XYZ file of C-alpha atoms in Angstrom:
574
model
C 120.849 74.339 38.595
C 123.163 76.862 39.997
C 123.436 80.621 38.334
C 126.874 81.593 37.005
C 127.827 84.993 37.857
C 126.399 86.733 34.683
C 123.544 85.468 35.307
C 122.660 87.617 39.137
C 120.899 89.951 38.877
C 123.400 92.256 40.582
C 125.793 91.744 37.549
C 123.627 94.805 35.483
C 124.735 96.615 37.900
C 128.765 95.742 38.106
C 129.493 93.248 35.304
C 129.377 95.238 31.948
C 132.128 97.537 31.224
C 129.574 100.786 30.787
C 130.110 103.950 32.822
C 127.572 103.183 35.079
C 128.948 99.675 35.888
C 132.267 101.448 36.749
C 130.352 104.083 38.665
C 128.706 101.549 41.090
C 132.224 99.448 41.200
C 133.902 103.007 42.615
C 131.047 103.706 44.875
C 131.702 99.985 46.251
C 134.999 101.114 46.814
C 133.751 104.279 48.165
C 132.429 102.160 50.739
C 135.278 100.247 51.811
C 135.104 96.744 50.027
C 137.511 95.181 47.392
C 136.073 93.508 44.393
C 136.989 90.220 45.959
C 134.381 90.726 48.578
C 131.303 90.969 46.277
C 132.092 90.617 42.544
C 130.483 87.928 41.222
C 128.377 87.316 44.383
C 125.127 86.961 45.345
C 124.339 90.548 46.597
C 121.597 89.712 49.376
C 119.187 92.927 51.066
C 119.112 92.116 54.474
C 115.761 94.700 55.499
C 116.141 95.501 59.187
C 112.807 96.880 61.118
C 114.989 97.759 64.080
C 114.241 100.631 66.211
C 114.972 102.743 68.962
C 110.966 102.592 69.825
C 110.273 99.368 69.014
C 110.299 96.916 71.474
C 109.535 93.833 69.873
C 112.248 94.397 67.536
C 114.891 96.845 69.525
C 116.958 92.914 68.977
C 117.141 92.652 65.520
C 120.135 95.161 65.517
C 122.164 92.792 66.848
C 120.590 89.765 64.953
C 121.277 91.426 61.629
C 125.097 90.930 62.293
C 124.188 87.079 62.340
C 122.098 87.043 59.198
C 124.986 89.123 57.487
C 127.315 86.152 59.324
C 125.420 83.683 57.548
C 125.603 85.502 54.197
C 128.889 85.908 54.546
C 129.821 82.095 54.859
C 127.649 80.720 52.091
C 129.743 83.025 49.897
C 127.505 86.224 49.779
C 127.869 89.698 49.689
C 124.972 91.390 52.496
C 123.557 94.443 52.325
C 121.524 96.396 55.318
C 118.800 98.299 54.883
C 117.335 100.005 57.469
C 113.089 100.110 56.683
C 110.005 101.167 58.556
C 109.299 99.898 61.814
C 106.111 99.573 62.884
C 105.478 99.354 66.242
C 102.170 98.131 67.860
C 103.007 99.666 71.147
C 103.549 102.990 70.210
C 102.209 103.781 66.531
C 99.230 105.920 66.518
C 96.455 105.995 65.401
C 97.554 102.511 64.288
C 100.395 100.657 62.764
C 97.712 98.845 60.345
C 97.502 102.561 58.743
C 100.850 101.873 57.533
C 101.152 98.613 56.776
C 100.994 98.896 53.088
C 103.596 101.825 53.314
C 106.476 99.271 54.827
C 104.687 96.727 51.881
C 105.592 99.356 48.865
C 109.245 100.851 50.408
C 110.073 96.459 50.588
C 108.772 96.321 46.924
C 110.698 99.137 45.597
C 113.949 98.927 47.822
C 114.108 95.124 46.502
C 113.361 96.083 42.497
C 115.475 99.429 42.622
C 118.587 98.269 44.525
C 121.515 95.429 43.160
C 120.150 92.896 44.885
C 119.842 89.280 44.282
C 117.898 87.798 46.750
C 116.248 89.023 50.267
C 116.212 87.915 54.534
C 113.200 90.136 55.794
C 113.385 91.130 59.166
C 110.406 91.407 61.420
C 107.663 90.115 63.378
C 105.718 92.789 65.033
C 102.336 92.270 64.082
C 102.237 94.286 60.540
C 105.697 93.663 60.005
C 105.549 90.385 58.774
C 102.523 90.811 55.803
C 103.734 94.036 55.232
C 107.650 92.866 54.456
C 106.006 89.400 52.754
C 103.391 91.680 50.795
C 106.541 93.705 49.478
C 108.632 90.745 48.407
C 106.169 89.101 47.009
C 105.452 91.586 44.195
C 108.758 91.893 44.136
C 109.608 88.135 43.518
C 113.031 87.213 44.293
C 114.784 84.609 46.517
C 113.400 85.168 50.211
C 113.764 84.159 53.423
C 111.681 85.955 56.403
C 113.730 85.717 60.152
C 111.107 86.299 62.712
C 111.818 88.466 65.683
C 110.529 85.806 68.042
C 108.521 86.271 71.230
C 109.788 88.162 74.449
C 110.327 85.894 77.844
C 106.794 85.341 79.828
C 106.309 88.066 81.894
C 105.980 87.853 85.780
C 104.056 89.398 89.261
C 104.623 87.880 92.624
C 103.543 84.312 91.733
C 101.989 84.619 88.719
C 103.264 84.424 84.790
C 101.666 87.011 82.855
C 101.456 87.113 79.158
C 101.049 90.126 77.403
C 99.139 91.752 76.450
C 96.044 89.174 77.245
C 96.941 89.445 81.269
C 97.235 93.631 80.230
C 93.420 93.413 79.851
C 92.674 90.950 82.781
C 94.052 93.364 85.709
C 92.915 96.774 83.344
C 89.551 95.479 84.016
C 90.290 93.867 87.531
C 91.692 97.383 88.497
C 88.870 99.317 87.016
C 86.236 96.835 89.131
C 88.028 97.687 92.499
C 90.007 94.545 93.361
C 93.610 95.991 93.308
C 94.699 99.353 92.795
C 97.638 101.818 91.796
C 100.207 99.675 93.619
C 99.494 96.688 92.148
C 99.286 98.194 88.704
C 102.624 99.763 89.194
C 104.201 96.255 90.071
C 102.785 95.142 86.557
C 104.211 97.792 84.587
C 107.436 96.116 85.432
C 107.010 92.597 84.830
C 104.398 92.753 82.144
C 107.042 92.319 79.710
C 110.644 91.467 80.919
C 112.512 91.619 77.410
C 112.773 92.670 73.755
C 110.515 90.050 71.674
C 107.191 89.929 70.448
C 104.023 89.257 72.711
C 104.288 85.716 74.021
C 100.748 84.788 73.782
C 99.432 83.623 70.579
C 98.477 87.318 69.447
C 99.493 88.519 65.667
C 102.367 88.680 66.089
C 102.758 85.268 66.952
C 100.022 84.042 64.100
C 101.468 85.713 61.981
C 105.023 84.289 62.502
C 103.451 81.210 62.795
C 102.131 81.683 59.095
C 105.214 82.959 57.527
C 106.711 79.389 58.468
C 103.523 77.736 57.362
C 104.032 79.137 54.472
C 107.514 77.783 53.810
C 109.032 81.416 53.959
C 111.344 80.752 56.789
C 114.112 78.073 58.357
C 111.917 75.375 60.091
C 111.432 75.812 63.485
C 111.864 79.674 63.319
C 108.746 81.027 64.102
C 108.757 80.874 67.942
C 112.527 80.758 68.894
C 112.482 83.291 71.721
C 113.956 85.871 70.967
C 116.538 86.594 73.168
C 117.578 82.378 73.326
C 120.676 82.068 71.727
C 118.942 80.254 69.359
C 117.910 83.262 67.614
C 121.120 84.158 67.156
C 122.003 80.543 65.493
C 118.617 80.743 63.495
C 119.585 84.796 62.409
C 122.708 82.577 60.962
C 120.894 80.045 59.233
C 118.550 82.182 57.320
C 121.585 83.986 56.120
C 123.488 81.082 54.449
C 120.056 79.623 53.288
C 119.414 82.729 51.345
C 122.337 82.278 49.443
C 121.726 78.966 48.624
C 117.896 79.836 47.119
C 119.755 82.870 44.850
C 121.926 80.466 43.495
C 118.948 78.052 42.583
C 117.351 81.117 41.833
C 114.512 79.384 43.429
C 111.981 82.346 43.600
C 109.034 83.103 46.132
C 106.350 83.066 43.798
C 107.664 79.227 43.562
C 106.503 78.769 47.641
C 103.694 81.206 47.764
C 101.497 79.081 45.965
C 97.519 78.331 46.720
C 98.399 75.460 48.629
C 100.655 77.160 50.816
C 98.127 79.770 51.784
C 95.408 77.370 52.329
C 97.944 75.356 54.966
C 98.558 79.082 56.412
C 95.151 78.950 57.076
C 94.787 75.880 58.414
C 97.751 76.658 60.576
C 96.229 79.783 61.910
C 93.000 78.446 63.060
C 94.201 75.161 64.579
C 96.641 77.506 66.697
C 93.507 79.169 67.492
C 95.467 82.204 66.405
C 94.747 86.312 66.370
C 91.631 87.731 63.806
C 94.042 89.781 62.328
C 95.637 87.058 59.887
C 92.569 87.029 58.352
C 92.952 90.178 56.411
C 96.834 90.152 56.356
C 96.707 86.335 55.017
C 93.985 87.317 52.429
C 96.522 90.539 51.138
C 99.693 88.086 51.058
C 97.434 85.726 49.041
C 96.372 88.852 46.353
C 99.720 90.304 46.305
C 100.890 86.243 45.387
C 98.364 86.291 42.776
C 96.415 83.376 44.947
C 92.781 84.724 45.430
C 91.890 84.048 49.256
C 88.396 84.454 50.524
C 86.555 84.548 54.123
C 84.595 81.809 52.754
C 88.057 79.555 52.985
C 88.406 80.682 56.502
C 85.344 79.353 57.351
C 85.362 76.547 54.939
C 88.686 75.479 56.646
C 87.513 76.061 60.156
C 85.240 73.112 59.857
C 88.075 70.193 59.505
C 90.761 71.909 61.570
C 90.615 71.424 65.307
C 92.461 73.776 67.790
C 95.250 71.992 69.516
C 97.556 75.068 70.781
C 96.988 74.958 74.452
C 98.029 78.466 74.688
C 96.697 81.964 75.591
C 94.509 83.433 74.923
C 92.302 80.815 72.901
C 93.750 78.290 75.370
C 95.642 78.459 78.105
C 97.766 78.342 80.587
C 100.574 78.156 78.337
C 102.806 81.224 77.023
C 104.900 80.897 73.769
C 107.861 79.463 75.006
C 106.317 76.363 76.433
C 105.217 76.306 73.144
C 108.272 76.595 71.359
C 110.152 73.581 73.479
C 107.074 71.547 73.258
C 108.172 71.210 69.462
C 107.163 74.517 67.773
C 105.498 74.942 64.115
C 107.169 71.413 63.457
C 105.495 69.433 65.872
C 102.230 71.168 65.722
C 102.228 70.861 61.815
C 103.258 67.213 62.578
C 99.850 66.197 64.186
C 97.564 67.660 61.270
C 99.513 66.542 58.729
C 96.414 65.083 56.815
C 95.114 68.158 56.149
C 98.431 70.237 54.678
C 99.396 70.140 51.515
C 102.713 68.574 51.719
C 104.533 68.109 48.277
C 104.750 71.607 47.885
C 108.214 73.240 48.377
C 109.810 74.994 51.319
C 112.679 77.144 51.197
C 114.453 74.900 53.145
C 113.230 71.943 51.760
C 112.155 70.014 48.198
C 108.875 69.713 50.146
C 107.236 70.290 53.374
C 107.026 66.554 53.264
C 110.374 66.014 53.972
C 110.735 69.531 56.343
C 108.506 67.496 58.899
C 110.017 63.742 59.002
C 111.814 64.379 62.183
C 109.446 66.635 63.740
C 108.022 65.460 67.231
C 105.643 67.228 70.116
C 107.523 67.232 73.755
C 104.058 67.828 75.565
C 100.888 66.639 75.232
C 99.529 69.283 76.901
C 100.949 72.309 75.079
C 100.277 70.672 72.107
C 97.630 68.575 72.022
C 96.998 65.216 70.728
C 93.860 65.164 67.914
C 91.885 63.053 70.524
C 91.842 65.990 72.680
C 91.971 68.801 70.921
C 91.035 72.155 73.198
C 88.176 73.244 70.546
C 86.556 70.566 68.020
C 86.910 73.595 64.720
C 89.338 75.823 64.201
C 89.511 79.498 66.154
C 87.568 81.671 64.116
C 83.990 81.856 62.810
C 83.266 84.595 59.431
C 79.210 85.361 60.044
C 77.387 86.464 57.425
C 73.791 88.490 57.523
C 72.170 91.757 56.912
C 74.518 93.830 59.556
C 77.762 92.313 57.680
C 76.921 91.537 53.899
C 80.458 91.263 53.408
C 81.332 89.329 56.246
C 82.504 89.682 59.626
C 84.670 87.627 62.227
C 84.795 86.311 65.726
C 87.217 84.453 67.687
C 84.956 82.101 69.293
C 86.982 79.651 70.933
C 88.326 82.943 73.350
C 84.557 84.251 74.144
C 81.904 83.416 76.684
C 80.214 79.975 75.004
C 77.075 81.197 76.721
C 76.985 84.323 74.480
C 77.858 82.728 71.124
C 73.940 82.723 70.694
C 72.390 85.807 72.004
C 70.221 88.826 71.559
C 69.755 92.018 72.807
C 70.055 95.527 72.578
C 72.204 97.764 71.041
C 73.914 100.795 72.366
C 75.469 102.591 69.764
C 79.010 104.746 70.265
C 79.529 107.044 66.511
C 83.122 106.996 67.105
C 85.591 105.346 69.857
C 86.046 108.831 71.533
C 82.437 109.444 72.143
C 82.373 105.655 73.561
C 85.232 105.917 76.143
C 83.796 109.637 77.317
C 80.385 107.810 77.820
C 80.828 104.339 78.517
C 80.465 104.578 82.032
C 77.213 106.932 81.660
C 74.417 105.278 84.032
C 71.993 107.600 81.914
C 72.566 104.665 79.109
C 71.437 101.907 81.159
C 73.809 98.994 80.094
C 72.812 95.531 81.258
C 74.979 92.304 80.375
C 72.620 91.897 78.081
C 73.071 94.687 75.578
C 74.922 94.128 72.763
C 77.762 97.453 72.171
C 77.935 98.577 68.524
C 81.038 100.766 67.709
C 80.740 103.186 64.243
C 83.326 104.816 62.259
C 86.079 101.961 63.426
C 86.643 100.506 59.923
C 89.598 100.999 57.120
C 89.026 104.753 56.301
C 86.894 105.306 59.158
C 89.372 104.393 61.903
C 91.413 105.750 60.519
C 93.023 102.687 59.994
C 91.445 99.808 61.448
C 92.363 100.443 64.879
C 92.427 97.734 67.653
C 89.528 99.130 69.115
C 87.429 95.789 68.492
C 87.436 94.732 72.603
C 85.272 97.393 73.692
C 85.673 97.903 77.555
C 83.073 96.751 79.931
C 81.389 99.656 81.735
C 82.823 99.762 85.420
C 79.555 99.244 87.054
C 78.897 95.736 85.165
C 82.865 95.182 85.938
C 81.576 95.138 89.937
C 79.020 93.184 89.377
C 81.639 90.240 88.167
C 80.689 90.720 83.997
C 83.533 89.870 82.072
C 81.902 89.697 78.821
C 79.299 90.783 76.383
C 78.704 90.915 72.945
C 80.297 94.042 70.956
C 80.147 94.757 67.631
C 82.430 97.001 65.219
C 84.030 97.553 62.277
C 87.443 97.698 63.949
C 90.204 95.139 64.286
C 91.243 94.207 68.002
C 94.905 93.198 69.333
C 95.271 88.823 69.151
C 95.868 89.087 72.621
C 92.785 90.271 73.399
C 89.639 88.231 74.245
C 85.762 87.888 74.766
C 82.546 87.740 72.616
C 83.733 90.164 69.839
C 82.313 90.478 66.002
C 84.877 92.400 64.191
C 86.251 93.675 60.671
C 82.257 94.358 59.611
C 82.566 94.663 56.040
C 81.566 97.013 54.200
C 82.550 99.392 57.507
C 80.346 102.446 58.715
C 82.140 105.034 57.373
C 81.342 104.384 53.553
C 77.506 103.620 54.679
C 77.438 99.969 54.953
C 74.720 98.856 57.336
C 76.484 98.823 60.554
C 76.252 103.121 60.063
C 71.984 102.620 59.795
C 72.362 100.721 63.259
C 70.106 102.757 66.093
C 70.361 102.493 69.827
C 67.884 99.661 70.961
C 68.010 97.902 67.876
C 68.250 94.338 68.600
C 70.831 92.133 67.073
C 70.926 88.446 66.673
C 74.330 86.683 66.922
C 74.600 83.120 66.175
C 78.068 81.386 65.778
C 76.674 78.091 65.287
C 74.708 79.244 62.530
C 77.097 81.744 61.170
C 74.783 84.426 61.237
C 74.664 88.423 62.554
C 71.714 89.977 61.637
C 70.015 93.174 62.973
C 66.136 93.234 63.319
C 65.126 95.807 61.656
C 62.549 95.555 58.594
C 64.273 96.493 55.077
C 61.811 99.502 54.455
C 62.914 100.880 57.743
C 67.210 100.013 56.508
C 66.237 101.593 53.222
C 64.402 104.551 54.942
C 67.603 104.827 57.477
C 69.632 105.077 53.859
C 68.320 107.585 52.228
C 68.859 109.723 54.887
C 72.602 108.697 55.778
C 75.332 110.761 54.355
C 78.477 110.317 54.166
C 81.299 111.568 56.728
C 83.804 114.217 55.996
C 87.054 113.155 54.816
C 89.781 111.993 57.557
C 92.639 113.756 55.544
C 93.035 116.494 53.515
C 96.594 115.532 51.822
C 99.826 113.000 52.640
C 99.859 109.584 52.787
C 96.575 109.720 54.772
C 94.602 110.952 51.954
C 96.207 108.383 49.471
C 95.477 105.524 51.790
C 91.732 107.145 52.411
C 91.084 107.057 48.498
C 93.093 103.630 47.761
C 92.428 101.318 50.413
C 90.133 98.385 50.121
C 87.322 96.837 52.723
C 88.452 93.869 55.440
C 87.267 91.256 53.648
C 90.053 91.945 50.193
C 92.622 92.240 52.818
C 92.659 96.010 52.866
C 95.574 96.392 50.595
C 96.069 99.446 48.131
C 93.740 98.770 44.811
C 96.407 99.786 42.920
C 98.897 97.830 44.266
C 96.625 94.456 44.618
C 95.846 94.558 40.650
C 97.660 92.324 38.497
C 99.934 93.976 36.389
C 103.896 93.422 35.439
C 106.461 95.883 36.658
C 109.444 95.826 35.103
C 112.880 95.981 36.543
C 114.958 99.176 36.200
C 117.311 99.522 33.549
C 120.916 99.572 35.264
C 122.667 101.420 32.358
């Protein structure tokens, strides 16, 4: 099926002979083009998250002129728009604070606007769910062009990856084994180009997932992103969208349950970042596909890791990755467990996308007979400190912590814990577990990355690079160690990690799935009743509308009144 041109649904806004039609046809004209150039043609939103401040995207400027290339020779009509950008490096307090901001300007710019079909650009680690979250309640033809990772970074004879090697030598500094002239030599080769972090951090998961999930040209997810493949794939998507319009093939026709489940087997066997749990379970609700931790976990169990690459694996960066045979070639080797009759948008199925898909090397990728974890990256732990749930990246921590307890030291809020971490009156041993409070969705405010608490300096000497710490907060996918995060329901609307005392003792146990904290119940329930509740982070703006409408880690923390179902209609064009 192909749609005549009555049928766009740019044509309510320049086919009928109304006043208004006329009105947008001289406003075209206003801007330069002749009815040749777009009547009749599939008008296609090209959303930009350029930006003079964003690094992982400062590209996609020039990569929009090959998307609109692309559009343009499939017989389109493109249109830029310039959206938020959020930027990991720079946004404070977090760029997870705006994440569903970016989601609702997508949703409305794509229902408002003549436009018949949509290329999202992004990649930056809340870039892609928010832009897929958007479109998705929106509903039209979309393809997603990922930014792509930056070139592997380099010092004197090593290759650093960002920001995973960013921690290493932070830590190696603060223990005394190089100083201010070393660190000054890393600020310049940390990261050598514009791109997204090369290790297998969000940004890369959650690329990773968009083309799991059949959102983007195959292949696309790690093309570096100053290759001039980028370029050629910026193309692609651009003539592909045109295509989908014309079929009028639809997202909610990819984003189906089985897609997200193969996201999610994707993500774990890539060992990938924590953070696609909550922005896979939001795509899922805003899809109308209801995605729980207990998949996670349930999926964990029959996926093994076989991304060689930082920081679950190692040595390799994202470009060895890419030329070992990408997505493709990793999807290749667990084909058994995807769902494969389900459609792409460059394909009839993802059957078919992956018949000519082959790894390069063995070692990037690895074979299922040697897999560099038996189950997939994360554990979800369950237990009276995390009724809700709670998750760990296991395959990047200390195995001999996965089962340990000790004591806790408790920080209230991540100020109080970097004025005080290094306090010898608090008498940190290895074997103390660190609890961090008032981290969590409203709390952070947020959900900051503050999940990879720092090791105090004097355990740093002593050659301790890891203990167990516990929080409510996210932390960055290129981060590592033995780290319980997203504790749901957070501190900061009472849930039990708020009742938590210094010198409690906490139990983790990854094999078991468990994270409990042994205290009695009379003594939680006395704790309780005398707990009360914070005062609120804002006072008015967007801050105050995300305190009072965002939801807990485990439901994705999405707006409530943007995750219920519900039909919005489209605008009358007049």
């Amino acid at each position: 099926m192909s749609l005549r041109p009555e049928q766009l649904r740019s044509h309510q806004w320049y086919g009928t002979d109304g006043l208004r039609s006329f009105s947008h046809r001289a406003r075209t004209r206003q801007l330069g083009y002749l009815p040749e150039e777009h009547l009749g043609k599939p008008v296609i939103a090209v959303l930009n998250t350029w930006s003079d401040i964003n690094p992982c995207h400062v590209h996609l400027r020039d990569r929009a002129q090959a998307v609109k290339r692309g559009v343009w020779q499939a017989g389109g009509f493109p249109l830029e728009f310039p959206v938020s950008t959020l930027s990991e490096t720079f946004q404070k307090p977090t760029p997870m604070l705006y994440r569903n901001m970016l989601a609702m300007e997508t949703e409305e710019l794509l229902r408002s606007y003549p436009v018949d079909g949509a290329v999202l650009m992004g990649g930056c680690d809340k870039s892609t769910p928010a832009l897929l979250m958007g479109a998705a309640s929106a509903d039209l033809p979309t393809v997603f062009v990922p930014a792509g990772p930056m070139l592997p970074g380099h010092w004197r004879n090593e290759v650093l990856g960002s920001g995973t090697d960013m921690w290493k030598y932070w830590d190696d500094k603060r223990a005394g084994l190089i100083g201010d002239c070393e660190m000054s030599e890393l600020e310049s080769g940390l990261a050598r180009s514009p791109g997204t972090c090369m290790t297998m951090g969000t940004a890369a998961t959650l690329m990773a997932a968009a083309e799991a999930l059949g959102v983007t040209v195959p292949g696309a997810s790690s093309v570096p992103a100053v290759d001039s493949g980028h370029d050629r794939m910026a193309a692609a998507s651009g003539m592909r969208i045109v295509e989908l319009v014309r079929q009028d093939l639809r997202l909610s026709r990819i984003l189906t349950r089985e897609a997200f489940e193969d996201a999610v087997t994707t993500v774990l066997g890539l060992g990938g970042s924590t953070n696609a749990v909550i922005h896979l379970i939001a795509m899922a609700g805003r899809a109308g596909v209801t995605l729980r931790l207990d998949d996670f976990d349930r999926i964990a169990r029959t996926v093994p890791v076989l991304a060689n690459v930082r920081p679950g694996g190692g040595p390799y960066l994202m470009e060895d990755f890419h030329f070992a045979g990408g997505l493709p070639g990793f999807l290749s080797r667990i084909r058994d467990l995807l769902h494969l009759d389900r459609p792409t948008v460059a394909h009839a199925t993802l059957r078919q996308q992956l018949e000519s898909a082959q790894v390069h090397n063995d070692d990037v990728i690895r074979p299922r007979d040697n897999p560099v974890a038996e189950e997939g990256g994360v554990a979800v732990l369950r237990g009276n400190l995390c009724p809700d749930g709670a998750v760990i990246k296991h395959v990047a921590a200390d195995p001999n912590l996965l089962k340990h307890t000790g004591p806790a030291v408790v920080f209230p809020d991540y100020r109080t814990m970097q004025r005080t971490i290094n306090d010898p009156a608090l008498g940190i041993t290895a074997g103390h577990v660190l609890v961090l409070q008032g981290a969590g969705p409203k709390g952070g405010p947020g959900m900051p990355e503050y999940g990879m608490l720092p090791i105090p300096d004097h355990l740093l000497k002593q050659g301790v690079r890891d203990m167990v710490r516990i929080s409510d907060a996210r932390m960055s996918g290129t981060s590592y160690g033995t780290c319980v995060l997203h504790i749901a329901p957070e501190s900061y609307v009472g849930g039990p990690l708020a009742l938590v005392r210094t010198g409690d003792l906490i139990t983790l146990d990854v094999e078991a799935r468990s994270l409990r904290l042994e205290v009695t119940d009379a003594e939680l329930e006395r704790r309780r009743s005398e707990w009360t509740p914070p005062p609120a982070r804002y006072e008015r703006g967007y801050g105050a509308l995300y305190s009072e409408q965002v939801t807990q880690a485990d439901t994705g923390c999405d707006f409530a009144f943007l995750a219920r179902p519900g039909e919005v209609p489209d605008p009358y064009a007049g």
